PDB file of C-alpha atoms and ligand atoms in Angstrom:
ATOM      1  CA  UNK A   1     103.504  85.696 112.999  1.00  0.00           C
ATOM      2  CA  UNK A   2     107.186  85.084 111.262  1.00  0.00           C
ATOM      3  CA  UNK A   3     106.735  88.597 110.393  1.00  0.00           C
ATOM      4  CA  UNK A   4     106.216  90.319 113.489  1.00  0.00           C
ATOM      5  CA  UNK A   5     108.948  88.304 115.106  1.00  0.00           C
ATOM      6  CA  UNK A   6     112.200  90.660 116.289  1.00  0.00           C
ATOM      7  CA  UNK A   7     115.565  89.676 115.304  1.00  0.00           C
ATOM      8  CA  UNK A   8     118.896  91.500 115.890  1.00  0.00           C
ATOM      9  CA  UNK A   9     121.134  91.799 112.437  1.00  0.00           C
ATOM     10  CA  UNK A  10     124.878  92.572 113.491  1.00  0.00           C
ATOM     11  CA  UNK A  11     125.621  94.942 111.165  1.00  0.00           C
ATOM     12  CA  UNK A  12     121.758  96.642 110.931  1.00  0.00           C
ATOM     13  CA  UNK A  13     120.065  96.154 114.826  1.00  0.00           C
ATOM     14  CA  UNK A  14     116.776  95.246 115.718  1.00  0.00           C
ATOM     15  CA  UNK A  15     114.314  94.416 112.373  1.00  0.00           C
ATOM     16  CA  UNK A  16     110.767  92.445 112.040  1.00  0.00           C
ATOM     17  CA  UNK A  17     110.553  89.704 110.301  1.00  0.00           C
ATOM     18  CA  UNK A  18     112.914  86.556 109.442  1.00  0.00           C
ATOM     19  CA  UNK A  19     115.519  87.942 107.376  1.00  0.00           C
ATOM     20  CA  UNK A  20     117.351  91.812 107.370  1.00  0.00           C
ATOM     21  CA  UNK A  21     117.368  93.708 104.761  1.00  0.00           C
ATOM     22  CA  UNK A  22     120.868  92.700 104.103  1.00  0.00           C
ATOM     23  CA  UNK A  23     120.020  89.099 103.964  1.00  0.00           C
ATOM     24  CA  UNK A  24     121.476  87.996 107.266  1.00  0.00           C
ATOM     25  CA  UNK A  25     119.181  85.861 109.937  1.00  0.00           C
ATOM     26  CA  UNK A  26     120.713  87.638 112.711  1.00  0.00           C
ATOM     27  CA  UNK A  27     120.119  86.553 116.477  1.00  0.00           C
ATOM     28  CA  UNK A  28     116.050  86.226 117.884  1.00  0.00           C
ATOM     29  CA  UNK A  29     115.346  88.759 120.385  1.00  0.00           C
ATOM     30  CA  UNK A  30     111.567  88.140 120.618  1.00  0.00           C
ATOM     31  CA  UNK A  31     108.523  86.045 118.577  1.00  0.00           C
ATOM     32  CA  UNK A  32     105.750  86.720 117.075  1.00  0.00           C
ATOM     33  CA  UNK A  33     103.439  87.062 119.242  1.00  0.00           C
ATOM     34  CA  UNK A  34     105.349  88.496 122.330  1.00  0.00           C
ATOM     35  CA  UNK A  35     105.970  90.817 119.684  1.00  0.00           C
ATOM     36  CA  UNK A  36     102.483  91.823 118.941  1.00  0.00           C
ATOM     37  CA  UNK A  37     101.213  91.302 123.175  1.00  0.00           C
ATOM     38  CA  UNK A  38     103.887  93.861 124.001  1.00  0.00           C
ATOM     39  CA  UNK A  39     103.453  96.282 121.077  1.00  0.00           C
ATOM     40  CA  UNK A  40      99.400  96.177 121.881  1.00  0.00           C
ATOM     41  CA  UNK A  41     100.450  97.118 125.618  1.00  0.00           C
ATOM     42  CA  UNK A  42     103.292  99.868 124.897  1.00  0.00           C
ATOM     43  CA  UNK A  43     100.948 101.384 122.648  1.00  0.00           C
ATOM     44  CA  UNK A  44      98.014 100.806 125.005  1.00  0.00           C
ATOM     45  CA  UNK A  45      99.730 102.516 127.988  1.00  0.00           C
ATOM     46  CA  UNK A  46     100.849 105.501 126.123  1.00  0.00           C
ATOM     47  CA  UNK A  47      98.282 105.965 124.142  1.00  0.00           C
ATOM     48  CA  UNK A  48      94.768 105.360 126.038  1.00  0.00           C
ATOM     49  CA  UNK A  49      95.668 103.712 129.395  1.00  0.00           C
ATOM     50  CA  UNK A  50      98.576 105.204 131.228  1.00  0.00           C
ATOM     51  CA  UNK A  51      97.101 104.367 134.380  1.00  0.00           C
ATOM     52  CA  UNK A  52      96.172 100.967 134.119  1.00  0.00           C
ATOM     53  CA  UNK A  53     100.348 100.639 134.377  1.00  0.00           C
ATOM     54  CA  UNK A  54     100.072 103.170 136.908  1.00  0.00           C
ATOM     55  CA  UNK A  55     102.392 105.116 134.804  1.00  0.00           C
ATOM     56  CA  UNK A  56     102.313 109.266 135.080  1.00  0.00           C
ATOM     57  CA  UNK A  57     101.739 111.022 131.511  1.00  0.00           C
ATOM     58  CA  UNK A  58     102.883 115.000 131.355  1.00  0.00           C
ATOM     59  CA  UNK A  59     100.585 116.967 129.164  1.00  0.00           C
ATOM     60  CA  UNK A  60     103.335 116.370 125.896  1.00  0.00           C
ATOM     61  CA  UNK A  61     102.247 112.898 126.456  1.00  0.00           C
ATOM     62  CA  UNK A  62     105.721 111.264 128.147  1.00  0.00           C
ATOM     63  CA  UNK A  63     106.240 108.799 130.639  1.00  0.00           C
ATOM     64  CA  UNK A  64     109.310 108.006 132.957  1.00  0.00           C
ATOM     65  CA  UNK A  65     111.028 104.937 130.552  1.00  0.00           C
ATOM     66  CA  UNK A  66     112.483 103.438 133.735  1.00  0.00           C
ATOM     67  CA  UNK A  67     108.732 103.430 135.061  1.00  0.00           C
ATOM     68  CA  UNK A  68     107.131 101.717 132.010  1.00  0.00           C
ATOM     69  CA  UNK A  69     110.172  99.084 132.397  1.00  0.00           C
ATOM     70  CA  UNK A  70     109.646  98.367 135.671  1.00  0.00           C
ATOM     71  CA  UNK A  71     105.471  97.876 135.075  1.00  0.00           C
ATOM     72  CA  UNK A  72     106.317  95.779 131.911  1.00  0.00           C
ATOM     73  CA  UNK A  73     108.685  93.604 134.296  1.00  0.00           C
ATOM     74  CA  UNK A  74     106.595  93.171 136.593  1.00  0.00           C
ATOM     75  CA  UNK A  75     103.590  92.168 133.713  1.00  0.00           C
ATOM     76  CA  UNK A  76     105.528  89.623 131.829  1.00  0.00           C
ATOM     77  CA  UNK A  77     108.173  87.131 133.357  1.00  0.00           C
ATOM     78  CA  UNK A  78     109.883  86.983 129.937  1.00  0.00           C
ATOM     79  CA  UNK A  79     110.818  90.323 129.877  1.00  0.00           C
ATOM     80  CA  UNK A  80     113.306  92.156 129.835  1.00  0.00           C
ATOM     81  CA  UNK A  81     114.492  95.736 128.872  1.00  0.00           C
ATOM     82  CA  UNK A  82     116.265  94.896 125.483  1.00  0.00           C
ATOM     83  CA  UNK A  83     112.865  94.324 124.433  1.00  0.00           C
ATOM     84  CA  UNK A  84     111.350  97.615 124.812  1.00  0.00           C
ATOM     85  CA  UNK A  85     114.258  99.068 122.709  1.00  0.00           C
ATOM     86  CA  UNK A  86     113.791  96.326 120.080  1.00  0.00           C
ATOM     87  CA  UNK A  87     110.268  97.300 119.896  1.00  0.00           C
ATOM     88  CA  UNK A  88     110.926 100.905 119.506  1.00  0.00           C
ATOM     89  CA  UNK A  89     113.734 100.198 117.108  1.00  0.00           C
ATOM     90  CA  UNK A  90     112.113  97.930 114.858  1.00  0.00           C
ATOM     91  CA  UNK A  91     108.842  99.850 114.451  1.00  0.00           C
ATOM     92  CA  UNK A  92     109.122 101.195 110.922  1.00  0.00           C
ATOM     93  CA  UNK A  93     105.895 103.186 111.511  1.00  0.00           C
ATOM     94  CA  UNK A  94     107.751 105.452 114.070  1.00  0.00           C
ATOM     95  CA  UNK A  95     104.736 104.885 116.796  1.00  0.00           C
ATOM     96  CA  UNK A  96     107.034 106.030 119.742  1.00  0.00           C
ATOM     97  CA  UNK A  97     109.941 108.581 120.625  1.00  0.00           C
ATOM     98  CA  UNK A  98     112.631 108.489 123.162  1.00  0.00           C
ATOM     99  CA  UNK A  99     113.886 111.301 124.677  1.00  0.00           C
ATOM    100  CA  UNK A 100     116.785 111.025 127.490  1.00  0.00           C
ATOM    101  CA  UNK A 101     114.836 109.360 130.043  1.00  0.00           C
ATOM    102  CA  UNK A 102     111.145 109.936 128.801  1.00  0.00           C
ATOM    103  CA  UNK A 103     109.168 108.161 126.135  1.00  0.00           C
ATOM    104  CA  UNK A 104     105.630 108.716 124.254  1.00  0.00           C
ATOM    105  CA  UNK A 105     103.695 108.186 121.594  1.00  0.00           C
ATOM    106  CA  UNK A 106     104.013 110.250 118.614  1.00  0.00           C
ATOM    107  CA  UNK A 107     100.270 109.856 117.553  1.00  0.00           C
ATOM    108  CA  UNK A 108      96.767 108.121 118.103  1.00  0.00           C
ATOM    109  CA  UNK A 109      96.393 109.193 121.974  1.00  0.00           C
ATOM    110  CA  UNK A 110      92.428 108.792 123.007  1.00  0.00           C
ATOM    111  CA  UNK A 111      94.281 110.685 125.990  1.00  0.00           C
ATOM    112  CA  UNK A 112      93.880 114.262 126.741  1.00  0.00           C
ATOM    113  CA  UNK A 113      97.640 115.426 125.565  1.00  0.00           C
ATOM    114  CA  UNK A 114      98.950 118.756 124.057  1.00  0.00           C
ATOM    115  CA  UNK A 115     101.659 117.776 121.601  1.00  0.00           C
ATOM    116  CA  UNK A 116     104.140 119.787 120.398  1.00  0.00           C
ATOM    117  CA  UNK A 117     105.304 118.875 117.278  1.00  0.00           C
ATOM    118  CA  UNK A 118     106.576 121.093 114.562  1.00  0.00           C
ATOM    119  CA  UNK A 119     104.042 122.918 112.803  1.00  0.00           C
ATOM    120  CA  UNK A 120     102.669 121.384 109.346  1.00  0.00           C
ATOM    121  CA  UNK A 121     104.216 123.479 106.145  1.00  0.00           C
ATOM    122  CA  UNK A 122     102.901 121.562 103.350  1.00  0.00           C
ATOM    123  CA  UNK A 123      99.797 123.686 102.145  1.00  0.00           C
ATOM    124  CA  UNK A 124      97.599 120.727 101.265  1.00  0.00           C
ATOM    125  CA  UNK A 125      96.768 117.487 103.438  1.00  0.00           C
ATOM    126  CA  UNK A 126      94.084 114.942 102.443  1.00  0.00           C
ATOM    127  CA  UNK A 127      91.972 112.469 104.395  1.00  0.00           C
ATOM    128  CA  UNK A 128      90.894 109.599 102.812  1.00  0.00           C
ATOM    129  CA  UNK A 129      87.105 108.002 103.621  1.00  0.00           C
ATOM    130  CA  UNK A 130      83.795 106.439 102.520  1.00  0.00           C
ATOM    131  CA  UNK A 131      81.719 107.464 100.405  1.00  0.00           C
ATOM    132  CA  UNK A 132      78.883 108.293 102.623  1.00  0.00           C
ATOM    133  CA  UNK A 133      81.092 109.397 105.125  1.00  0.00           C
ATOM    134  CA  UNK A 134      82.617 112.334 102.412  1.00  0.00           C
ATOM    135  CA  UNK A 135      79.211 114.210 101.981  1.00  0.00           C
ATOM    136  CA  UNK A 136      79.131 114.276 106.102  1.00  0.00           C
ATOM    137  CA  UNK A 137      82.313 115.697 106.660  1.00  0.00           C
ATOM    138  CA  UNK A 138      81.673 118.363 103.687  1.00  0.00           C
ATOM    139  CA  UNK A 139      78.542 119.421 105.883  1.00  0.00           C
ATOM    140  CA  UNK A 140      80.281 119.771 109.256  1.00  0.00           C
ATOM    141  CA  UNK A 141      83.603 119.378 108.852  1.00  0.00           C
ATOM    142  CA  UNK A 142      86.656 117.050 110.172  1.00  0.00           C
ATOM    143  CA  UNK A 143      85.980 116.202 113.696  1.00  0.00           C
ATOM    144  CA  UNK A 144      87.611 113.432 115.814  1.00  0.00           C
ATOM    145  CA  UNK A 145      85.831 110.428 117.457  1.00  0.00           C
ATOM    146  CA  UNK A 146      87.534 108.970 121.109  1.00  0.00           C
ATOM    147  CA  UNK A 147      90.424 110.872 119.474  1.00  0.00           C
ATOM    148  CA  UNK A 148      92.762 113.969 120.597  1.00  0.00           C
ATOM    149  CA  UNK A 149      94.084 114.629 117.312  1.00  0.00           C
ATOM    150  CA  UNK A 150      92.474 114.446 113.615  1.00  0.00           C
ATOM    151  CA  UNK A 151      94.935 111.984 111.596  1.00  0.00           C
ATOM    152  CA  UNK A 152      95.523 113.763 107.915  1.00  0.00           C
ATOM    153  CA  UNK A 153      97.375 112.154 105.813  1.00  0.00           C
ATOM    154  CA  UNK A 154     100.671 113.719 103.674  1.00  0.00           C
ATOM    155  CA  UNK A 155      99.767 112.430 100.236  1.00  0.00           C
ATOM    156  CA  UNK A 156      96.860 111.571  98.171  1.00  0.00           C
ATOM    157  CA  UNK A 157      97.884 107.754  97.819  1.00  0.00           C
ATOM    158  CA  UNK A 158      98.604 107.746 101.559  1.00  0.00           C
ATOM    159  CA  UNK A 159      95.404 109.181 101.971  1.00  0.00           C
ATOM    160  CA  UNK A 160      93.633 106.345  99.644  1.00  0.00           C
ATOM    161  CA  UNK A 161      95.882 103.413 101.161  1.00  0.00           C
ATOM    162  CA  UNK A 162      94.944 104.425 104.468  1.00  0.00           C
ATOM    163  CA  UNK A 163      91.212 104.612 103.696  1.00  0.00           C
ATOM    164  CA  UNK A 164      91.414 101.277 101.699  1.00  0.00           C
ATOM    165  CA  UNK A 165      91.004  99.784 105.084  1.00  0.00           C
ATOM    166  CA  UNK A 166      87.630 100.591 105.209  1.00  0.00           C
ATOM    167  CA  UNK A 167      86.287 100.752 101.755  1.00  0.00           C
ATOM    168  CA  UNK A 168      86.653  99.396  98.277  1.00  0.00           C
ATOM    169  CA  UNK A 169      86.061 102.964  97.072  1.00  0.00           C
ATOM    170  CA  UNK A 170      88.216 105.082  98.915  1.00  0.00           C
ATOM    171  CA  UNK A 171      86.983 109.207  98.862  1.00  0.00           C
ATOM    172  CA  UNK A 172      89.802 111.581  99.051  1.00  0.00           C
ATOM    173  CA  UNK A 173      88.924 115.034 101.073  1.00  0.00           C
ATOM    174  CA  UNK A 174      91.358 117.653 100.569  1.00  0.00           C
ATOM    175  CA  UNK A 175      92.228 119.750 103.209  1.00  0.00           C
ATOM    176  CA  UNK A 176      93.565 123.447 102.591  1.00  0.00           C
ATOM    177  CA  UNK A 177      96.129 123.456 105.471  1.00  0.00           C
ATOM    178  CA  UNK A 178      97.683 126.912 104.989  1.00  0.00           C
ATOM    179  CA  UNK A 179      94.497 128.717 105.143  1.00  0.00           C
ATOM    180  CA  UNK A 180      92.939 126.509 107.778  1.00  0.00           C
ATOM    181  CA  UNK A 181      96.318 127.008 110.093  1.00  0.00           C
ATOM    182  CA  UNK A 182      96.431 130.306 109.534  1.00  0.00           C
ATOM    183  CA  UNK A 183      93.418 130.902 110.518  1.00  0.00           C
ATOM    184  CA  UNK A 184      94.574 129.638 113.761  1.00  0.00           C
ATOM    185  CA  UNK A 185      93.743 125.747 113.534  1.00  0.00           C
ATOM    186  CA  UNK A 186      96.748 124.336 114.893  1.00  0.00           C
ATOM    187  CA  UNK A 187      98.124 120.825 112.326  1.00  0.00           C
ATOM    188  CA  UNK A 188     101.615 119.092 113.517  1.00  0.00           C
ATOM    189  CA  UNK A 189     103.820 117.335 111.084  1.00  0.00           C
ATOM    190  CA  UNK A 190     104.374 113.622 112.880  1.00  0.00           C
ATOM    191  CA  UNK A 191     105.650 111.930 110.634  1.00  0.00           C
ATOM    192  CA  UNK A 192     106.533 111.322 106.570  1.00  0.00           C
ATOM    193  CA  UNK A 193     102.744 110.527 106.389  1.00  0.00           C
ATOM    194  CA  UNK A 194     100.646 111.539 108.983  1.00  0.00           C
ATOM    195  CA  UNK A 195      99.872 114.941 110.646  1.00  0.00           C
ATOM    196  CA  UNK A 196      98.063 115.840 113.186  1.00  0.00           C
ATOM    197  CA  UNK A 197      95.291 118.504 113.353  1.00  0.00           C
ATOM    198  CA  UNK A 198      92.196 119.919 116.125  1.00  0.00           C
ATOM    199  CA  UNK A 199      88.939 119.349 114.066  1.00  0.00           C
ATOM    200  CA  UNK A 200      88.467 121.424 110.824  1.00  0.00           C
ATOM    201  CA  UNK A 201      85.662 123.456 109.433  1.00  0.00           C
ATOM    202  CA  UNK A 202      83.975 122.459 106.618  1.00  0.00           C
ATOM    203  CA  UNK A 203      85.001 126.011 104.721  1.00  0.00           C
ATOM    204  CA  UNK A 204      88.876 124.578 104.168  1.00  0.00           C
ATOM    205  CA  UNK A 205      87.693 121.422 102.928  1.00  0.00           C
ATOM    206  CA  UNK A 206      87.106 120.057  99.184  1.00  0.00           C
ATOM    207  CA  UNK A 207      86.141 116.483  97.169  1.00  0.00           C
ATOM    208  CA  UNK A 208      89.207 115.925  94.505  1.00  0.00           C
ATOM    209  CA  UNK A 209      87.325 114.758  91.495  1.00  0.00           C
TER     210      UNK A 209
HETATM  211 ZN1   ZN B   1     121.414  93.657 108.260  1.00  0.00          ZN
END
C-alpha cells in the first residue's frame, strides 16, 4: 500500500511510492488505497463504464475532464481535483491522456471506441501466451475477448514479462506487422510497449523457437 501512495516532490511533482527518485519525502497528496479506489474507477469509467458516471465518451474515446471531476466529487467526499492530476501524473504506465479539456484512456477499452493513434512502424510485434493457448492462436489467429483492441507487445521480453502473469512458461507469437498492416489490418503505436491492433490472421503469425 506504501507504494501506491501519491506524494508531491518539489522539485519532481506527483510520484508513487514513499520516497522520489531524488530522495526527497515530499508532501502526501493521497494513500494507498484512495490511490488504488480512484485509479480502479478512472480507469473503470473510461475504459468499460462511462455511463455508470453518466459521463459522455466520443468515438476517440474522450470525456469532458470537468464532467469526470464533478462525478468523482460527487462519489468521494475526500476528493478533490488535485487528485485526478496526481493520478494521471504519477502513472508511469501512461494509462490516460489529457488533451485541453478532454481526457481518455490510451488503451484496454471493453468499449466500442475508434482510436486514432499513430500508425505502428516497427515491422515485428510479439504477443506473449500459454502454451496451449499458442497452438490456438496459430490455427485461427489473434482475436480479442470483451476487448476493442488486440494488446501486442513492442519487444520480445515485454512480450514474455507480460505473459509471465499467466504462466511459468511464457510462449512468444511473433507477429509480422508490416505485412499484416499493409494488408490493411490497422496496429497503433500506444505506447513504448504496447500497440494496439483489430484481430490478426493466422497467415502473419509465427512461434519464435
Ligand atoms: Zn524529486
Amino acid at each position: 500500500m506504501e507504494t501506491d501512495q501519491i506524494r508531491m516532490c518539489p522539485t519532481h511533482g506527483y510520484f508513487r511510492g514513499e520516497k522520489c527518485q531524488c530522495d526527497q519525502a515530499g508532501r502526501p497528496i493521497l494513500d494507498g488505497g484512495r490511490t488504488i479506489q480512484l485509479g480502479k474507477m478512472v480507469s473503470g469509467a473510461l475504459r468499460h463504464f462511462p455511463e455508470k458516471l453518466r459521463l459522455e465518451m466520443d468515438k476517440r474515446g474522450w470525456v469532458d475532464m470537468e464532467s469526470l471531476i464533478t462525478a468523482l466529487e460527487d462519489r468521494y467526499r475526500w476528493f478533490y481535483r488535485e487528485h485526478l492530476f496526481a493520478l494521471i501524473e504519477s502513472d508511469v504506465k501512461g494509462r490516460y491522456e489529457i488533451k485541453e479539456d478532454k481526457i481518455r484512456a490510451r488503451y484496454a477499452h471493453s468499449v466500442d471506441v475508434d482510436l486514432d493513434f499513430p500508425l505502428n512502424e516497427r515491422p515485428e510485434l510479439y504477443y506473449g501466451t500459454t502454451e496451449e493457448e499458442a497452438d490456438r492462436i496459430l490455427e485461427v489467429g489473434l482475436k480479442t475477448v470483451n476487448q476493442r483492441y488486440l494488446h501486442l507487445s513492442t519487444s520480445f521480453d515485454e512480450a514474455i514479462r507480460v505473459a509471465k502473469y499467466r504462466t511459468d512458461q511464457p510462449i512468444v507469437i511473433i507477429i509480422n506487422a508490416r505485412q499484416a498492416q499493409e494488408s490493411g489490418i490497422k496496429i497503433m503505436n500506444v505506447s513504448e510497449q504496447i500497440c494496439l491492433s483489430e484481430i490478426i490472421p493466422p497467415t502473419f503469425l509465427e512461434i519464435i523457437s
